[in-house]
Amino acid sequence: MADVKHTKEICTVLFLCVLWYAVSSTNNVIGKTLLNEFPYPVTMTMVQLLSITIFSGPFFNLWGVRKYVDIPWNYYCKLIIPLALGKFVASVFSHVSIWKVPVSYAHTVKATMPLFTVILSRIIMGERQTLTVYFSLVPIIVGVGIATLTELSFDIIGLVSALVATAGFSLQHIFSKKVLHDTGVHHLRLLHILGRLALFMFVPVWIYIDLFNLLKDNSLTYHNYRVVGLLVTDGILNWLQNIIAFSVLSLVTPLTYAVANASKRIFVIAVSLFVLGNPVTSTNVFGMLLAILGVLCYNKAKYDQKRTAQKETVLPFSHIWHDKSLLYPKENGYINGGYSNFVNGHANGTVGKLFE
């Protein structure tokens, strides 16, 4: 009976991973196609935030996702609102990067997220890493450098936009974990909260930057239905990608999720090269693969670092082994009234990746 259950779980994870890869690659291809015909990345971001706001509430209620928790207003102003602001800024720059450079190159640059995470964690949180973690950043830097030097469709605005977006996502990774730990809010509800706040902040910016230009753009007259269809499809796929990613995260360990996420990036790059057909050289492909390999090494090094820290923590077992509530996290992540960073029994060290 246990073997049947284990096999079912493996099949579920594999199905979700395949679906995740397919949705993510389709989303990126449609996004690039849309931006080629409709060069308004700000509007594209607004539609995605609108999709998160509209679809999340009803879907999460049907799915039985835990309701909102009361968050003090001063905490909202201190962390939630800046997180929402960072979400829409990072999303805009991410779309600008896909608009200006090939999807494959944009995703290669995004592989530098561990580098930004290590640097920002050191500056903001004072967090130190092991030498293995620092060394794992070398192939990421070298790989992205090779891909940049050999990129045939290189654009400086695209490169800078991708780096800014990656730095923004790294900041969200750091602070989202703090919010989840402090408040006990469900991670999908946090996604909904940030999407809704970002949309409200974003509407005036969209009106100022894009709305008046859209009203004056006569070239869109003959493509309205196609563009609207692509915008709606892109928004739905982006929202669905976040939901599937969280479903995978809730079923596997952080290391497995990190490997699956890195594999997804390889899949997206491969599909974009095949479907969109942007020219690449063998050296360029080597740089992309080296960067992704560096991400895998980084995730393994971080996992080993956490395991070592956990072992050092539980060595003095005088009270831990006697308090079984510390060994068995309760449902919805609560332990003795406090929030535990666990999802289905696994330490949720990668929950910040929902914003990626």
CSV table of N, CA and C in Angstrom, one decimal, residues 128-216:
chain,number,residue,atom,x,y,z
A,128,ARG,N,26.3,34.8,6.2
A,128,ARG,CA,27.6,34.3,5.6
A,128,ARG,C,27.3,32.9,5.0
A,129,GLN,N,28.1,32.6,3.9
A,129,GLN,CA,28.0,31.4,3.2
A,129,GLN,C,29.3,30.6,3.4
A,130,THR,N,29.2,29.3,3.0
A,130,THR,CA,30.4,28.4,3.1
A,130,THR,C,31.2,28.7,1.8
A,131,LEU,N,32.5,28.3,1.8
A,131,LEU,CA,33.3,28.4,0.7
A,131,LEU,C,32.8,27.7,-0.5
A,132,THR,N,32.1,26.5,-0.3
A,132,THR,CA,31.5,25.7,-1.4
A,132,THR,C,30.5,26.6,-2.1
A,133,VAL,N,29.7,27.3,-1.4
A,133,VAL,CA,28.6,28.1,-2.0
A,133,VAL,C,29.3,29.2,-2.8
A,134,TYR,N,30.3,29.9,-2.3
A,134,TYR,CA,31.0,30.9,-3.0
A,134,TYR,C,31.6,30.4,-4.3
A,135,PHE,N,32.2,29.2,-4.2
A,135,PHE,CA,32.9,28.6,-5.4
A,135,PHE,C,31.8,28.2,-6.5
A,136,SER,N,30.6,27.9,-6.0
A,136,SER,CA,29.6,27.5,-7.0
A,136,SER,C,29.1,28.6,-7.8
A,137,LEU,N,29.4,29.9,-7.4
A,137,LEU,CA,29.0,31.0,-8.2
A,137,LEU,C,29.9,31.2,-9.4
A,138,VAL,N,31.1,30.7,-9.3
A,138,VAL,CA,32.1,30.9,-10.4
A,138,VAL,C,31.6,30.4,-11.8
A,139,PRO,N,31.1,29.2,-11.9
A,139,PRO,CA,30.6,28.8,-13.2
A,139,PRO,C,29.4,29.6,-13.7
A,140,ILE,N,28.6,30.1,-12.8
A,140,ILE,CA,27.4,31.0,-13.1
A,140,ILE,C,28.0,32.2,-13.8
A,141,ILE,N,28.9,32.9,-13.1
A,141,ILE,CA,29.5,34.1,-13.7
A,141,ILE,C,30.2,33.9,-15.0
A,142,VAL,N,31.0,32.9,-15.1
A,142,VAL,CA,31.7,32.5,-16.3
A,142,VAL,C,30.8,32.2,-17.4
A,143,GLY,N,29.8,31.4,-17.1
A,143,GLY,CA,28.8,31.0,-18.1
A,143,GLY,C,28.0,32.2,-18.7
A,144,VAL,N,27.5,33.0,-17.8
A,144,VAL,CA,26.8,34.2,-18.3
A,144,VAL,C,27.7,35.1,-19.1
A,145,GLY,N,29.0,35.2,-18.6
A,145,GLY,CA,29.9,36.1,-19.4
A,145,GLY,C,30.2,35.5,-20.8
A,146,ILE,N,30.4,34.2,-20.9
A,146,ILE,CA,30.6,33.6,-22.2
A,146,ILE,C,29.3,33.8,-23.1
A,147,ALA,N,28.1,33.6,-22.5
A,147,ALA,CA,26.9,33.8,-23.3
A,147,ALA,C,26.7,35.3,-23.7
A,148,THR,N,27.2,36.2,-22.9
A,148,THR,CA,27.0,37.6,-23.2
A,148,THR,C,28.0,38.0,-24.4
A,149,LEU,N,29.2,37.6,-24.3
A,149,LEU,CA,30.2,37.9,-25.3
A,149,LEU,C,29.9,37.3,-26.6
A,150,THR,N,29.2,36.1,-26.6
A,150,THR,CA,29.0,35.4,-27.9
A,150,THR,C,27.5,35.6,-28.4
A,151,GLU,N,26.7,36.4,-27.7
A,151,GLU,CA,25.3,36.6,-28.1
A,151,GLU,C,25.2,37.5,-29.3
A,152,LEU,N,24.7,36.9,-30.4
A,152,LEU,CA,24.6,37.6,-31.7
A,152,LEU,C,23.6,38.7,-31.7
A,153,SER,N,22.6,38.6,-30.8
A,153,SER,CA,21.5,39.6,-30.8
A,153,SER,C,21.6,40.4,-29.5
A,154,PHE,N,22.9,40.7,-29.1
A,154,PHE,CA,23.1,41.4,-27.8
A,154,PHE,C,22.6,42.8,-27.9
A,155,ASP,N,22.0,43.2,-26.7
A,155,ASP,CA,21.4,44.6,-26.6
A,155,ASP,C,21.7,45.0,-25.1
A,156,ILE,N,22.3,46.2,-24.9
A,156,ILE,CA,22.7,46.6,-23.6
A,156,ILE,C,21.5,46.9,-22.7
A,157,ILE,N,20.4,47.4,-23.3
A,157,ILE,CA,19.2,47.6,-22.5
A,157,ILE,C,18.6,46.3,-22.1
A,158,GLY,N,18.6,45.3,-22.9
A,158,GLY,CA,18.1,44.0,-22.6
A,158,GLY,C,18.9,43.4,-21.5
A,159,LEU,N,20.3,43.5,-21.5
A,159,LEU,CA,21.2,43.0,-20.5
A,159,LEU,C,20.9,43.6,-19.1
A,160,VAL,N,20.9,45.0,-19.1
A,160,VAL,CA,20.7,45.7,-17.9
A,160,VAL,C,19.3,45.4,-17.3
A,161,SER,N,18.3,45.3,-18.2
A,161,SER,CA,16.9,45.0,-17.7
A,161,SER,C,16.9,43.7,-17.1
A,162,ALA,N,17.5,42.7,-17.7
A,162,ALA,CA,17.5,41.3,-17.1
A,162,ALA,C,18.2,41.3,-15.8
A,163,LEU,N,19.3,42.0,-15.7
A,163,LEU,CA,20.0,42.1,-14.4
A,163,LEU,C,19.2,42.8,-13.3
A,164,VAL,N,18.6,43.9,-13.6
A,164,VAL,CA,17.7,44.6,-12.7
A,164,VAL,C,16.6,43.7,-12.2
A,165,ALA,N,15.9,43.0,-13.2
A,165,ALA,CA,14.8,42.1,-12.9
A,165,ALA,C,15.3,41.0,-11.9
A,166,THR,N,16.5,40.4,-12.2
A,166,THR,CA,17.0,39.4,-11.4
A,166,THR,C,17.3,39.8,-10.0
A,167,ALA,N,17.9,41.0,-9.9
A,167,ALA,CA,18.2,41.6,-8.6
A,167,ALA,C,16.8,41.8,-7.8
A,168,GLY,N,15.8,42.3,-8.5
A,168,GLY,CA,14.5,42.5,-7.9
A,168,GLY,C,13.9,41.2,-7.4
A,169,PHE,N,14.0,40.2,-8.2
A,169,PHE,CA,13.4,38.9,-7.8
A,169,PHE,C,14.2,38.3,-6.6
A,170,SER,N,15.5,38.6,-6.6
A,170,SER,CA,16.4,38.1,-5.4
A,170,SER,C,15.9,38.8,-4.1
A,171,LEU,N,15.7,40.1,-4.2
A,171,LEU,CA,15.2,40.8,-3.0
A,171,LEU,C,13.9,40.3,-2.5
A,172,GLN,N,13.0,40.0,-3.5
A,172,GLN,CA,11.7,39.4,-3.1
A,172,GLN,C,11.9,38.0,-2.4
A,173,HIS,N,12.9,37.3,-3.0
A,173,HIS,CA,13.2,35.9,-2.4
A,173,HIS,C,13.5,36.1,-0.9
A,174,ILE,N,14.4,37.1,-0.6
A,174,ILE,CA,14.9,37.3,0.7
A,174,ILE,C,13.7,37.7,1.7
A,175,PHE,N,13.0,38.8,1.3
A,175,PHE,CA,12.0,39.4,2.1
A,175,PHE,C,10.7,38.6,2.2
A,176,SER,N,10.4,37.9,1.2
A,176,SER,CA,9.1,37.1,1.2
A,176,SER,C,9.2,36.0,2.3
A,177,LYS,N,10.4,35.4,2.4
A,177,LYS,CA,10.6,34.4,3.4
A,177,LYS,C,10.4,35.0,4.8
A,178,LYS,N,10.9,36.2,5.0
A,178,LYS,CA,10.7,36.9,6.3
A,178,LYS,C,9.2,37.2,6.6
A,179,VAL,N,8.5,37.6,5.5
A,179,VAL,CA,7.1,37.9,5.7
A,179,VAL,C,6.3,36.6,6.1
A,180,LEU,N,6.6,35.5,5.3
A,180,LEU,CA,6.0,34.2,5.6
A,180,LEU,C,6.2,33.7,7.0
A,181,HIS,N,7.5,33.9,7.4
A,181,HIS,CA,7.8,33.5,8.8
A,181,HIS,C,7.2,34.3,9.9
A,182,ASP,N,7.1,35.7,9.6
A,182,ASP,CA,6.6,36.6,10.6
A,182,ASP,C,5.1,36.5,10.8
A,183,THR,N,4.4,36.4,9.6
A,183,THR,CA,2.9,36.5,9.6
A,183,THR,C,2.2,35.2,9.6
A,184,GLY,N,2.8,34.1,9.0
A,184,GLY,CA,2.1,32.9,8.9
A,184,GLY,C,1.1,32.9,7.8
A,185,VAL,N,1.1,33.9,6.9
A,185,VAL,CA,0.2,33.9,5.7
A,185,VAL,C,0.6,32.8,4.8
A,186,HIS,N,-0.4,32.2,4.1
A,186,HIS,CA,-0.2,31.2,3.1
A,186,HIS,C,0.6,31.8,1.9
A,187,HIS,N,1.5,31.0,1.4
A,187,HIS,CA,2.4,31.6,0.3
A,187,HIS,C,1.5,32.0,-0.9
A,188,LEU,N,0.5,31.2,-1.2
A,188,LEU,CA,-0.4,31.6,-2.4
A,188,LEU,C,-1.2,32.9,-2.1
A,189,ARG,N,-1.6,33.0,-0.8
A,189,ARG,CA,-2.3,34.3,-0.4
A,189,ARG,C,-1.4,35.5,-0.5
A,190,LEU,N,-0.1,35.2,-0.2
A,190,LEU,CA,0.9,36.3,-0.3
A,190,LEU,C,1.1,36.7,-1.8
A,191,LEU,N,1.1,35.7,-2.6
A,191,LEU,CA,1.1,36.0,-4.1
A,191,LEU,C,-0.1,36.9,-4.5
A,192,HIS,N,-1.3,36.5,-4.0
A,192,HIS,CA,-2.5,37.3,-4.3
A,192,HIS,C,-2.4,38.7,-3.8
A,193,ILE,N,-1.9,38.9,-2.5
A,193,ILE,CA,-1.8,40.2,-1.9
A,193,ILE,C,-0.9,41.1,-2.7
A,194,LEU,N,0.3,40.5,-3.0
A,194,LEU,CA,1.3,41.3,-3.7
A,194,LEU,C,0.9,41.7,-5.1
A,195,GLY,N,0.2,40.7,-5.8
A,195,GLY,CA,-0.3,41.0,-7.1
A,195,GLY,C,-1.3,42.1,-7.1
A,196,ARG,N,-2.2,42.1,-6.1
A,196,ARG,CA,-3.3,43.1,-6.0
A,196,ARG,C,-2.7,44.5,-5.7
A,197,LEU,N,-1.8,44.5,-4.7
A,197,LEU,CA,-1.2,45.8,-4.4
A,197,LEU,C,-0.4,46.4,-5.5
A,198,ALA,N,0.4,45.5,-6.2
A,198,ALA,CA,1.2,45.9,-7.3
A,198,ALA,C,0.3,46.5,-8.4
A,199,LEU,N,-0.8,45.9,-8.6
A,199,LEU,CA,-1.7,46.4,-9.7
A,199,LEU,C,-2.2,47.8,-9.3
A,200,PHE,N,-2.6,48.0,-8.1
A,200,PHE,CA,-3.1,49.3,-7.7
A,200,PHE,C,-2.1,50.4,-7.8
A,201,MET,N,-0.8,50.0,-7.5
A,201,MET,CA,0.3,51.0,-7.6
A,201,MET,C,0.6,51.2,-9.1
A,202,PHE,N,0.4,50.2,-9.9
A,202,PHE,CA,0.8,50.2,-11.3
A,202,PHE,C,-0.1,50.9,-12.2
A,203,VAL,N,-1.4,51.0,-11.9
A,203,VAL,CA,-2.3,51.6,-12.8
A,203,VAL,C,-2.0,53.0,-13.2
A,204,PRO,N,-1.6,53.9,-12.2
A,204,PRO,CA,-1.2,55.3,-12.6
A,204,PRO,C,0.0,55.3,-13.5
A,205,VAL,N,1.0,54.5,-13.2
A,205,VAL,CA,2.2,54.4,-14.0
A,205,VAL,C,1.8,53.9,-15.5
A,206,TRP,N,1.0,52.9,-15.6
A,206,TRP,CA,0.5,52.4,-16.9
A,206,TRP,C,-0.2,53.5,-17.7
A,207,ILE,N,-1.1,54.3,-17.0
A,207,ILE,CA,-1.8,55.4,-17.7
A,207,ILE,C,-0.8,56.4,-18.2
A,208,TYR,N,0.2,56.7,-17.4
A,208,TYR,CA,1.1,57.8,-17.8
A,208,TYR,C,2.1,57.3,-18.9
A,209,ILE,N,2.5,56.1,-18.9
A,209,ILE,CA,3.5,55.6,-19.8
A,209,ILE,C,2.9,55.0,-21.1
A,210,ASP,N,1.9,54.2,-20.9
A,210,ASP,CA,1.4,53.4,-22.1
A,210,ASP,C,0.1,53.8,-22.6
A,211,LEU,N,-0.9,54.2,-21.8
A,211,LEU,CA,-2.3,54.4,-22.2
A,211,LEU,C,-2.4,55.4,-23.4
A,212,PHE,N,-1.8,56.5,-23.2
A,212,PHE,CA,-1.9,57.6,-24.2
A,212,PHE,C,-1.2,57.2,-25.5
A,213,ASN,N,-0.1,56.5,-25.3
A,213,ASN,CA,0.7,56.0,-26.5
A,213,ASN,C,-0.2,55.0,-27.3
A,214,LEU,N,-0.9,54.1,-26.5
A,214,LEU,CA,-1.7,53.1,-27.2
A,214,LEU,C,-2.9,53.8,-27.9
A,215,LEU,N,-3.4,54.8,-27.4
A,215,LEU,CA,-4.6,55.5,-28.0
A,215,LEU,C,-4.1,56.2,-29.3
A,216,LYS,N,-2.8,56.6,-29.4
A,216,LYS,CA,-2.3,57.3,-30.6
A,216,LYS,C,-1.7,56.3,-31.6
